[in-house]
């Protein structure tokens, strides 16, 4: 079997399973999907919950992005270390060292602790 | 790429995954005080018979996209994991594929939490994003360390490279971090803050009926797939005496999955405002050192 | 339809429950929890996950409205079980056994649409969206009758207001032996110490549940029920020692509770809360010590004379001071820390009731 045909067949199967969960619910459960208030310990909501959320760890997201970009290089790097030799290890860890200096700075500034 | 997929692998994958999900659910029930193995089945039937439900301001499309993407992501991640010798999708970049699929859970949880238009699920969804920032980098470094030692991103080749000595033995830090991140990616047990009781169950709080069923099945699927991926990455894949390769894969998967399920009873939940600093100042340097050691061994 | 009737029976065998306790119904709550545990029935953290709503005691107007709203949001098949304040074990068992799940009726009232979240300045002066999220009165692992109206930005508490939802019912179940002794009735030290140990185990059970350690919380509650059920001292101390060792040794728990809800000696002195000094972990270990001491005295036959109840001198009603200090501890805390703080202080609203006559559970 071609791999991609196999993947598509399995995805089709999963789609059937998920669809049958919903169809079983439609067949067996009471009809309709009535709306309920959100659970707020028994209180009435004062506003929609969907809102601009105060994300206090935004500094960590920036730090994360720097490393995440670095991962793009790291996956191919892992394949060539043996053939390129010491140069590859030195260069990658020099780069990682620079990034870790950034982490050190962020840590000293308290960006990793917010409460 | 390009090799044919054996038909038995295509048939086996959904069966094995379903078996892992069911047995993980039954085990979890048994480990709980007063639980019985049939409890999850009972709950599943109850949810199928239950009145469907939505919150008044809910964005049903987003919420369902979040719920459904959870089992889909786990299923797609499972395709590159070899059961014995052959995965469904033999891929030269299997490790990257696994990594990418498992990150889909970030979107799943956030969409489910946001789509419900309810404060506690919303908070739970954002908790998982913070959790992702903490666990994902150590997790990726652990994956790369295994790939580096094997010189390949193909999970089959990574397993084959461990002939004689499992990676779990000579890179214990990477293995330990991988297990921790397996808990985190399935938001299970100590890493279950997005679903914790202090926000009344968090992300899936407002779900009922089929939505709730698929959400929790998807979570167990993620946990099972994370356990299954540990086998080719760190435990020598299907290699072992007497038994066929697929049987060894299963035995080793359970050897990882059972402790992961069990640990929920042993450890309280970990909050990211405390864990973030440890993740960045201890786990990342530790995994990088582990990678450096492995890199030096590879050079030799 | 035979099949779906069978499936329904299979699914309804041990339905998950959500438990609400009204003020003054602590005894009923404890009996209901014990009966649910005896039947291996799960209690869940939120009503949408439950099939049975168990209401202990008689809710007043405020709690009653909250219970109705929560009931409206519960998907069917579902059932509501009301248990009176004086319901005996047998009555509770019968009520739980005979619960029949029924399809949900359409909601009794529709809320009007609500506006989008508005912005307000946070504590650093930034303009940020604000959510109003009340904690309680209908909340798992939460003191009966208490509501905290939180103003959140993200998951940070900007402001908190303590509300006692209905008039406290009293007398406090946990202070029972001391109240009766104060009224001149003969009460043994053993009985009072049993009550003290059970009170602390109840609070620790809540704290552990809020800290996400359900297994240890279940252990604490099982122990609590045994203490109240007059189990002999030898059997209790051995089991308690194992539990206390487990909780004390958990490094994760210490890591998560340290520096949460810190009560400085200055604040504690001002509010008369000397027994609550330190952070949530200090209070936890302090209580574990007290339970150990109390369990050593459960057979003492001497007559009770003091007024040092589980929460401090009962005449001073420490729960009033706990409620007064709560808003200060909430402001600037994360929601998770706020819940842990409340659980670690464990105020008993029933203590605030005007004592009409000495009585106990």
XYZ file of C-alpha atoms in Angstrom:
776
model
C 0.000 0.000 0.000
C 1.275 3.493 -0.827
C 2.035 5.353 2.452
C -0.085 8.330 1.532
C -3.011 6.136 0.565
C -2.658 4.432 3.949
C -2.644 7.774 5.783
C -5.692 8.962 3.867
C -7.504 5.695 4.533
C -6.809 5.962 8.250
C -7.862 9.613 8.356
C -11.069 8.555 6.608
C -11.585 5.933 9.264
C -11.055 8.474 12.042
C -13.530 10.818 10.348
C -16.065 7.981 10.297
C -15.457 7.268 13.996
C -15.877 10.922 14.966
C -18.953 11.268 12.772
C -20.459 8.150 14.292
C -19.926 9.487 17.812
C -21.996 12.530 16.865
C -24.573 10.453 14.940
C -24.964 8.062 17.859
C -25.567 11.077 20.051
C -28.146 12.393 17.591
C -29.811 8.978 17.452
C -29.802 8.186 21.171
C -29.787 11.514 23.030
C -32.690 13.980 23.315
C -32.936 16.234 20.262
C -31.498 19.732 20.085
C -28.529 21.465 21.647
C -30.039 23.878 24.179
C -28.024 26.858 25.346
C -27.059 27.167 28.985
C -25.400 29.956 30.915
C -21.681 29.569 31.656
C -20.828 28.017 35.022
C -19.929 30.897 37.332
C -20.567 29.325 40.744
C -24.266 29.952 40.218
C -23.985 33.634 39.278
C -25.229 35.367 36.156
C -22.418 36.466 33.820
C -21.738 40.199 33.759
C -19.914 40.133 30.440
C -18.737 37.731 27.737
C -15.734 35.713 28.809
C -14.128 36.089 25.366
C -11.896 39.044 26.034
C -8.386 40.369 25.636
C -6.675 38.232 28.225
C -3.951 39.682 30.388
C -1.056 37.393 29.489
C 1.600 38.039 32.078
C 4.075 35.659 30.557
C 4.392 37.589 27.284
C 8.120 38.093 27.889
C 8.546 34.313 27.941
C 6.764 34.028 24.589
C 9.431 36.234 22.995
C 12.186 34.172 24.539
C 10.419 31.050 23.323
C 10.200 32.402 19.780
C 13.953 32.932 19.662
C 14.563 29.316 20.601
C 11.795 28.031 18.376
C 13.408 29.658 15.332
C 16.631 28.046 16.402
C 14.957 24.627 16.254
C 14.545 25.077 12.501
C 18.334 24.813 12.244
C 18.653 22.173 14.845
C 16.711 19.381 13.162
C 18.887 19.353 10.010
C 21.976 19.941 12.168
C 21.341 16.690 14.057
C 21.688 14.784 10.757
C 25.068 16.202 9.733
C 27.019 16.326 13.001
C 28.724 12.991 12.345
C 29.816 13.963 8.824
C 30.746 17.624 9.430
C 32.531 16.895 12.693
C 33.645 19.068 15.575
C 32.954 22.277 13.667
C 29.203 21.575 13.698
C 29.123 20.975 17.445
C 31.200 24.065 18.238
C 29.085 26.325 16.042
C 25.751 25.036 17.310
C 26.714 25.271 20.947
C 28.195 28.738 20.472
C 24.809 29.742 19.058
C 22.981 28.029 21.927
C 25.340 29.751 24.356
C 24.286 33.122 22.951
C 20.635 32.204 23.377
C 21.273 30.989 26.920
C 22.857 34.358 27.678
C 19.484 35.810 26.677
C 17.743 33.409 29.052
C 20.125 34.396 31.816
C 19.309 38.057 31.213
C 15.554 37.381 31.167
C 15.859 35.360 34.360
C 17.785 38.147 36.083
C 15.115 40.618 34.977
C 12.489 38.352 36.570
C 10.713 37.552 33.304
C 10.396 33.867 34.268
C 8.584 34.648 37.517
C 5.466 36.683 37.545
C 3.599 36.239 40.742
C 9.833 7.714 1.893
C 8.367 5.710 -0.902
C 8.471 2.263 0.669
C 5.142 0.515 0.693
C 3.151 0.339 3.906
C 2.228 -3.201 4.929
C -1.539 -3.597 5.069
C -1.369 -5.146 8.540
C 0.167 -1.940 9.903
C -2.785 0.041 8.570
C -5.241 -2.340 10.208
C -3.250 -2.595 13.435
C -2.769 1.124 14.133
C -6.408 2.016 14.941
C -6.883 -1.214 16.879
C -3.741 -0.731 18.956
C -4.518 2.926 19.609
C -8.080 2.104 20.658
C -6.751 -0.654 22.897
C -4.227 1.684 24.508
C -6.879 4.366 25.107
C -9.323 1.893 26.661
C -6.744 0.237 28.867
C -5.330 3.594 29.996
C -8.845 4.720 30.942
C -9.543 1.457 32.792
C -6.197 1.631 34.600
C -6.829 5.207 35.655
C -10.211 4.184 37.047
C -8.664 1.304 38.977
C -5.913 3.502 40.435
C -8.557 5.932 41.781
C -10.021 5.217 45.200
C -13.196 3.188 44.673
C -12.876 3.058 40.895
C -13.731 0.054 38.742
C -12.363 -0.822 35.303
C -15.762 -0.496 33.595
C -16.301 3.073 34.858
C -14.918 4.814 31.745
C -17.126 2.674 29.507
C -20.149 3.574 31.624
C -19.243 7.245 31.438
C -18.779 6.978 27.661
C -22.245 5.493 27.216
C -23.696 8.110 29.555
C -22.186 10.886 27.429
C -23.602 9.362 24.231
C -27.083 9.300 25.760
C -26.726 12.751 27.288
C -28.451 15.885 26.102
C -26.005 17.904 24.019
C -25.213 21.312 25.450
C -23.702 24.626 24.519
C -23.112 27.817 26.416
C -25.112 30.837 25.408
C -22.325 32.859 23.821
C -20.347 29.848 22.607
C -18.537 29.838 19.295
C -19.500 26.266 18.446
C -17.289 26.091 15.368
C -14.136 27.024 17.281
C -15.064 24.872 20.237
C -15.712 21.781 18.109
C -12.588 22.444 16.038
C -10.651 22.380 19.287
C -12.313 19.211 20.544
C -12.033 17.238 17.297
C -8.462 18.304 16.531
C -7.307 16.612 19.725
C -7.875 12.970 18.643
C -6.930 13.870 15.066
C -3.560 15.241 16.192
C -2.865 12.154 18.300
C -3.820 9.886 15.418
C -1.607 11.741 12.935
C 1.309 11.662 15.374
C 0.852 7.899 15.750
C 1.296 7.339 11.998
C 5.082 7.702 12.097
C 5.600 5.488 15.147
C 6.750 2.037 14.096
C 4.771 -0.802 15.609
C 7.572 -3.304 15.556
C 9.382 -2.564 12.305
C 6.904 -0.710 10.139
C 5.088 2.578 10.691
C 2.063 3.487 8.585
C 3.938 6.485 7.233
C 7.646 5.701 6.853
C 9.162 9.156 6.988
C 12.715 10.448 6.996
C 11.475 13.317 9.193
C 9.275 11.288 11.533
C 10.598 13.012 14.662
C 9.683 16.448 13.273
C 6.262 15.178 12.218
C 5.573 13.759 15.671
C 6.689 17.029 17.244
C 4.495 19.094 14.927
C 1.366 17.015 15.495
C 1.713 17.035 19.234
C 1.900 20.855 19.253
C -1.580 20.921 17.660
C -2.852 20.294 21.198
C -1.897 23.900 22.046
C -4.466 25.107 19.537
C -6.992 22.438 20.572
C -7.022 23.462 24.191
C -7.034 27.156 23.550
C -9.856 26.884 20.973
C -11.957 24.724 23.299
C -11.397 27.071 26.216
C -12.027 30.242 24.241
C -14.972 28.883 22.247
C -16.996 28.082 25.342
C -17.368 31.785 26.301
C -16.972 30.912 29.942
C -14.366 32.320 32.309
C -12.972 29.089 33.810
C -12.379 27.302 30.472
C -10.811 30.500 29.132
C -8.371 30.585 32.028
C -7.656 26.882 31.524
C -6.895 27.434 27.850
C -4.378 30.161 28.625
C -2.857 28.009 31.347
C -2.032 25.442 28.694
C -0.316 28.025 26.505
C 1.920 28.947 29.444
C 2.527 25.248 30.005
C 3.547 24.891 26.369
C 6.128 27.652 26.751
C 7.603 25.757 29.684
C 7.669 22.156 28.466
C 8.076 22.445 24.710
C 11.747 23.462 24.475
C 13.101 20.829 26.882
C 10.879 18.360 25.025
C 12.301 19.306 21.628
C 15.866 19.154 22.942
C 15.174 15.658 24.262
C 13.841 14.606 20.844
C 16.833 16.112 19.062
C 19.269 14.433 21.406
C 17.904 11.032 20.378
C 17.957 12.053 16.703
C 21.510 13.357 17.064
C 22.770 10.073 18.493
C 21.153 8.162 15.642
C 22.054 10.714 12.957
C 18.524 10.406 11.638
C 15.078 11.914 12.106
C 13.415 8.658 11.078
C 11.935 6.967 14.159
C 12.711 3.543 12.677
C 16.365 4.495 12.206
C 16.504 5.985 15.724
C 15.239 2.668 17.107
C 17.721 0.711 14.980
C 20.624 2.865 16.209
C 20.071 1.582 19.767
C 21.249 -1.945 19.116
C 23.076 -3.049 22.230
C 22.427 0.013 24.370
C 19.134 1.861 24.764
C 19.241 5.642 24.599
C 17.283 5.679 27.879
C 20.357 4.187 29.541
C 23.079 6.486 28.298
C 20.987 9.669 27.988
C 18.860 9.494 31.134
C 18.311 13.245 31.347
C 16.754 13.355 27.887
C 14.580 10.344 28.715
C 13.384 11.814 32.017
C 12.585 15.145 30.365
C 10.741 13.307 27.624
C 8.558 11.508 30.165
C 7.780 14.789 31.921
C 6.866 16.423 28.639
C 4.690 13.421 27.742
C 2.616 14.262 30.829
C 2.612 17.924 29.850
C 1.529 17.437 26.245
C -1.384 15.262 27.378
C -2.098 17.723 30.261
C -2.212 14.705 32.516
C -1.720 14.324 36.259
C 0.814 16.754 37.700
C 0.772 18.644 34.385
C -3.022 18.895 34.375
C -3.370 22.470 35.586
C -5.432 23.514 32.512
C -8.088 21.005 33.662
C -7.611 21.427 37.399
C -10.301 21.417 40.048
C -9.503 24.965 41.187
C -11.163 26.237 37.991
C -13.966 23.651 38.235
C -12.396 21.389 35.630
C -11.019 24.128 33.364
C -10.999 23.740 29.591
C -13.691 21.024 29.179
C -15.911 22.476 31.929
C -18.790 23.421 29.626
C -18.582 20.341 27.397
C -21.233 17.642 27.536
C -22.272 14.671 25.443
C -20.209 13.750 22.370
C -17.968 16.824 22.721
C -16.893 15.781 26.192
C -16.407 12.171 25.115
C -14.139 13.108 22.204
C -12.165 15.585 24.305
C -11.262 13.042 26.968
C -10.660 10.253 24.445
C -8.353 12.640 22.588
C -6.438 13.386 25.756
C -5.857 9.700 26.472
C -4.879 9.193 22.830
C -2.211 11.890 23.233
C -0.906 10.230 26.386
C -0.840 6.810 24.707
C 0.908 8.154 21.614
C 3.480 9.967 23.729
C 4.162 6.698 25.565
C 4.370 4.774 22.297
C 6.847 7.264 20.815
C 9.166 6.787 23.788
C 9.751 3.207 22.625
C 11.571 3.934 19.333
C 13.111 7.112 20.755
C 14.645 5.757 23.947
C 13.812 2.072 24.519
C 15.248 0.347 21.480
C 12.007 0.060 19.485
C 10.805 -3.466 18.843
C 14.157 -5.110 19.595
C 14.149 -7.906 22.172
C 14.521 -11.647 22.535
C 11.870 -14.363 21.973
C 8.930 -12.137 21.140
C 8.227 -10.622 17.721
C 9.031 -6.910 17.248
C 5.411 -5.735 17.427
C 4.943 -7.522 20.740
C 8.038 -5.890 22.205
C 6.777 -2.505 21.012
C 3.513 -3.094 22.837
C 5.148 -4.392 26.005
C 7.489 -1.400 26.169
C 4.645 1.032 25.400
C 2.729 -0.313 28.382
C 5.870 -0.146 30.507
C 5.871 3.622 29.854
C 2.114 4.195 29.801
C 1.252 2.499 33.094
C 3.564 4.668 35.246
C 2.371 7.775 33.383
C -1.245 6.924 34.207
C -0.356 5.979 37.786
C 1.586 9.140 38.604
C -1.669 11.130 38.597
C -2.525 9.572 41.954
C 0.855 10.335 43.483
C 1.616 13.969 42.739
C -0.400 17.193 43.077
C -0.781 19.522 40.151
C 2.130 21.777 39.146
C 1.456 25.448 38.450
C 3.313 27.184 35.667
C 4.068 30.331 37.677
C 6.355 28.081 39.717
C 7.427 25.639 37.014
C 8.359 28.149 34.289
C 11.528 29.252 36.027
C 12.627 25.657 36.655
C 11.918 24.736 33.046
C 14.113 27.535 31.707
C 16.890 27.580 34.271
C 17.197 23.854 35.041
C 15.554 21.694 32.383
C 16.795 23.567 29.308
C 20.432 23.772 30.484
C 20.272 20.134 31.584
C 18.955 18.928 28.226
C 21.524 21.087 26.412
C 24.332 19.564 28.466
C 22.934 16.131 27.709
C 22.935 17.029 24.026
C 26.525 18.269 24.243
C 27.625 14.963 25.794
C 25.792 13.027 23.094
C 27.276 15.293 20.422
C 30.799 14.602 21.685
C 30.117 10.856 21.689
C 28.798 11.085 18.124
C 31.989 12.906 17.038
C 34.141 10.170 18.436
C -35.604 1.025 21.978
C -34.945 -1.957 24.208
C -31.273 -1.472 23.503
C -31.232 2.208 24.400
C -33.219 1.489 27.575
C -30.586 -1.069 28.524
C -27.794 1.333 27.703
C -29.481 3.994 29.806
C -29.685 1.616 32.741
C -26.036 0.671 32.342
C -24.986 4.318 32.158
C -27.122 5.381 35.116
C -25.780 2.772 37.518
C -23.321 5.026 39.312
C -23.871 8.558 38.001
C -21.337 11.297 38.823
C -22.621 13.760 41.420
C -22.092 17.416 42.162
C -22.576 18.342 45.788
C -23.812 21.699 47.110
C -23.999 22.386 50.832
C -26.113 25.120 52.383
C -24.889 26.861 55.549
C -25.783 24.878 58.619
C -25.730 21.557 56.757
C -22.160 20.446 57.390
C -23.331 17.258 59.085
C -25.575 16.391 56.148
C -22.767 17.071 53.714
C -20.424 14.753 55.581
C -23.020 11.972 55.714
C -23.813 12.429 52.004
C -20.123 12.333 51.056
C -19.632 9.189 53.105
C -22.654 7.500 51.530
C -21.497 8.450 48.035
C -18.057 7.032 48.792
C -19.567 3.837 50.181
C -21.286 3.393 46.811
C -18.103 4.213 44.871
C -19.818 7.178 43.299
C -17.658 9.981 42.003
C -18.073 13.623 42.957
C -17.154 15.946 40.090
C -15.847 19.516 40.111
C -18.600 21.136 38.041
C -22.329 20.669 37.390
C -22.100 20.152 33.586
C -20.005 17.036 34.272
C -22.536 15.643 36.734
C -25.786 13.729 36.381
C -26.956 14.175 39.966
C -27.127 17.449 41.877
C -27.056 16.747 45.610
C -28.242 19.716 47.672
C -27.497 19.376 51.394
C -29.587 21.507 53.736
C -32.126 24.222 53.014
C -30.674 26.875 50.694
C -31.701 30.448 51.512
C -32.749 32.927 48.841
C -29.243 33.656 47.524
C -27.976 30.093 47.402
C -31.360 28.900 46.148
C -31.161 31.164 43.093
C -27.596 30.022 42.430
C -28.613 26.370 42.675
C -31.483 26.961 40.226
C -29.165 28.581 37.701
C -26.673 25.739 37.991
C -29.484 23.175 37.698
C -30.656 24.866 34.488
C -27.211 24.316 33.022
C -27.083 20.607 33.796
C -27.731 18.413 30.756
C -30.202 15.552 31.128
C -30.713 12.773 31.981
C -30.252 14.247 35.427
C -31.658 14.205 38.920
C -31.746 16.504 41.905
C -31.568 15.145 45.419
C -32.510 17.427 48.313
C -31.313 16.338 51.751
C -32.639 18.014 54.895
C -30.369 19.224 57.667
C -31.439 16.406 59.915
C -31.413 13.669 57.266
C -30.038 10.484 58.791
C -27.595 8.146 57.135
C -30.392 5.776 56.170
C -32.523 8.554 54.694
C -29.570 9.821 52.660
C -28.768 6.310 51.478
C -32.379 5.786 50.430
C -32.498 9.125 48.602
C -29.304 8.341 46.697
C -30.376 4.793 45.861
C -33.759 5.738 44.480
C -32.599 8.645 42.334
C -34.160 8.318 38.900
C -32.487 10.265 36.105
C -34.923 12.235 33.992
C -34.671 14.284 30.802
C -33.921 17.964 31.352
C -36.792 20.394 31.224
C -36.277 23.577 29.216
C -34.485 26.218 31.356
C -36.853 27.994 33.718
C -35.516 31.412 32.822
C -33.403 32.895 30.066
C -30.654 35.347 30.903
C -30.457 38.402 28.724
C -27.470 38.963 26.512
C -24.463 40.444 28.238
C -21.998 43.057 26.965
C -18.423 42.412 25.942
C -15.776 42.768 28.625
C -14.771 46.324 29.367
C -11.374 47.688 30.226
C -10.050 49.092 33.462
C -6.652 50.099 34.711
C -4.670 47.288 36.301
C -2.437 47.754 39.304
C 0.347 49.094 37.095
C -2.028 51.531 35.408
C -2.329 49.564 32.150
C -5.779 49.485 30.568
C -6.837 45.846 30.393
C -10.024 43.827 29.927
C -11.808 42.949 33.143
C -13.828 39.840 33.933
C -16.093 39.511 36.963
C -15.804 35.961 38.237
C -17.470 34.995 41.481
C -16.093 32.072 43.470
C -18.921 30.393 45.357
C -21.505 29.792 46.638
C -21.969 26.804 44.265
C -18.418 25.559 43.905
C -16.723 22.274 44.756
C -14.287 22.219 47.690
C -15.492 25.610 48.854
C -16.862 26.838 52.227
C -20.669 26.637 52.303
C -22.388 30.012 52.119
C -19.330 32.021 51.065
C -18.951 33.968 47.827
C -15.899 35.907 46.729
C -16.659 38.384 43.981
C -13.408 38.621 42.060
C -12.421 41.177 39.477
C -9.936 39.450 37.210
C -7.518 40.658 34.584
C -6.172 37.545 32.964
C -6.019 35.220 35.934
C -4.823 37.919 38.349
C -7.193 39.086 41.050
C -7.430 42.879 40.921
C -10.085 43.202 43.580
C -12.037 40.866 45.803
C -15.197 41.336 47.812
C -16.308 38.831 50.435
C -20.033 38.118 50.543
C -21.864 35.895 53.003
C -24.635 34.744 50.688
C -27.479 34.087 53.121
C -27.763 34.665 56.842
C -25.484 32.148 58.575
C -27.475 29.276 60.008
C -25.316 28.035 62.830
C -24.510 26.557 65.199
C -21.234 25.439 63.725
C -21.003 21.679 63.399
C -17.266 21.766 63.991
C -17.594 23.812 67.199
C -20.390 21.562 68.476
C -18.668 19.910 71.468
C -17.231 23.215 72.715
C -20.583 25.002 72.321
C -22.325 22.288 74.286
C -19.657 22.328 76.984
C -20.004 26.118 77.211
C -23.748 25.628 77.702
C -23.034 23.445 80.670
C -23.583 20.022 79.154
C -21.094 17.282 79.980
C -18.786 16.692 76.976
C -15.687 14.519 77.087
C -12.315 15.707 75.859
C -12.229 12.608 73.641
C -15.340 13.655 71.752
C -14.037 17.187 71.262
C -10.666 15.960 70.018
C -12.385 13.674 67.541
C -14.264 16.673 66.208
C -11.056 18.709 66.012
C -9.251 15.994 64.053
C -12.203 15.560 61.694
C -12.471 19.313 61.134
C -8.813 19.573 60.154
C -9.027 16.486 57.953
C -12.031 18.037 56.180
C -10.062 21.230 55.566
C -6.975 19.341 54.421
C -9.139 17.266 52.082
C -10.351 20.470 50.474
C -6.874 21.940 50.258
C -5.498 18.788 48.616
C -8.394 18.662 46.162
C -7.842 22.307 45.199
C -4.119 21.554 44.880
C -5.010 18.892 42.310
C -4.160 15.837 44.404
C -7.466 13.991 44.357
C -6.083 10.703 45.609
C -4.691 12.189 48.830
C -7.846 14.292 49.241
C -9.961 11.125 49.097
C -7.705 9.588 51.749
C -8.170 12.610 54.024
C -11.947 12.415 53.667
C -12.090 8.686 54.280
C -10.057 9.242 57.464
C -12.341 12.106 58.473
C -15.399 9.894 58.211
C -13.732 7.155 60.233
C -12.778 9.626 62.954
C -16.383 10.789 63.160
C -17.659 7.210 63.082
C -15.982 6.450 66.440
C -13.374 4.104 64.964
C -11.028 2.917 67.783
C -7.939 5.027 68.340
C -5.340 2.354 67.466
C -6.836 1.775 64.021
C -6.924 5.536 63.374
C -3.406 6.473 64.451
C -1.706 3.893 62.255
C -3.647 4.914 59.151
C -3.286 8.585 59.926
C 0.476 8.269 60.334
C 0.731 6.851 56.813
C -1.394 9.637 55.376
C 0.456 12.404 57.211
C 3.825 11.026 56.138
C 2.707 10.955 52.540
C 1.464 14.552 52.587
C 4.485 15.884 54.483
C 6.936 14.163 52.191
C 5.452 15.503 48.964
C 8.032 17.947 47.660
C 5.730 19.041 44.870
C 3.051 19.971 47.373
C 5.538 21.980 49.431
C 6.815 23.675 46.288
C 3.275 24.628 45.233
C 2.020 25.802 48.637
C 5.049 27.741 49.878
C 4.534 31.526 49.770
C 0.829 31.128 48.970
C -1.573 33.166 51.120
C 1.117 34.486 53.457
C -0.233 35.917 56.701
C 2.491 38.039 58.290
C 2.752 38.122 62.053
C 1.725 41.773 61.968
C -1.492 41.082 60.011
C -2.222 37.932 61.972
C -1.833 39.874 65.208
C -4.135 42.654 64.044
C -6.893 40.216 63.079
C -6.360 37.893 66.044
C -5.381 34.955 63.837
C -2.231 33.768 65.568
C -2.999 30.146 64.614
C -2.924 30.999 60.923
C 0.563 32.497 60.677
C 2.760 31.834 57.656
C 1.903 30.423 54.249
C -0.452 27.677 53.106
C 2.168 24.998 53.674
C 2.901 26.183 57.222
C -0.796 26.000 58.004
C -1.031 22.534 56.452
C 1.812 21.105 58.544
C 0.489 22.847 61.643
C -2.843 21.146 61.176
C -1.242 17.782 60.517
C 0.520 18.170 63.890
C -2.724 19.106 65.608
C -4.541 16.097 64.133
C -1.804 13.835 65.470
C -2.160 15.338 68.943
C -5.958 15.171 68.798
C -5.968 11.520 67.743
C -3.802 10.678 70.773
C -6.627 11.942 73.023
C -9.764 10.526 71.408
C -10.277 8.144 74.324
C -9.829 10.801 77.037
C -12.825 10.695 79.357
C -12.128 13.941 81.229
C -14.756 16.637 80.904
C -14.097 19.380 78.368
C -13.498 22.784 79.922
C -11.600 24.999 77.444
C -13.030 26.830 74.450
C -10.177 26.174 71.997
C -12.104 24.807 69.004
C -10.571 23.669 65.718
C -10.320 27.247 64.395
C -9.288 28.904 67.637
C -11.224 30.151 70.681
C -14.859 29.690 69.687
C -15.941 32.782 71.599
C -13.843 34.941 69.266
C -15.344 33.334 66.153
C -12.121 33.292 64.143
C -14.027 32.770 60.888
C -15.186 36.403 61.041
C -11.584 37.563 61.112
C -10.714 35.104 58.308
C -13.396 36.639 56.086
C -12.148 40.116 56.944
C -8.574 39.292 55.994
C -9.435 37.394 52.783
C -9.735 40.377 50.378
C -6.256 41.598 51.372
C -4.780 38.194 50.634
C -6.610 37.924 47.310
C -5.502 41.172 45.723
C -2.679 40.605 43.271
C -2.853 36.837 43.680
C -3.293 34.432 40.839
C -6.662 32.673 40.706
C -5.060 29.324 41.601
C -3.280 30.883 44.578
C -6.505 32.604 45.628
C -8.320 29.273 45.780
C -5.475 27.641 47.681
C -5.488 30.540 50.148
C -9.190 30.168 50.874
C -8.820 26.393 51.233
C -5.854 26.756 53.576
C -7.725 29.235 55.811
C -10.953 27.204 55.602
C -13.405 29.677 57.195
C -16.591 28.197 58.623
C -19.503 30.519 57.848
C -21.695 28.771 60.422
C -19.431 30.215 63.102
C -20.786 33.676 62.321
C -24.341 32.794 63.305
C -25.674 34.444 66.426
C -25.654 31.628 68.946
C -29.251 31.078 70.012
C -28.659 28.033 72.124
C -25.913 25.545 72.550
C -26.379 22.569 70.317
C -24.205 20.399 68.188
C -24.131 17.620 65.656
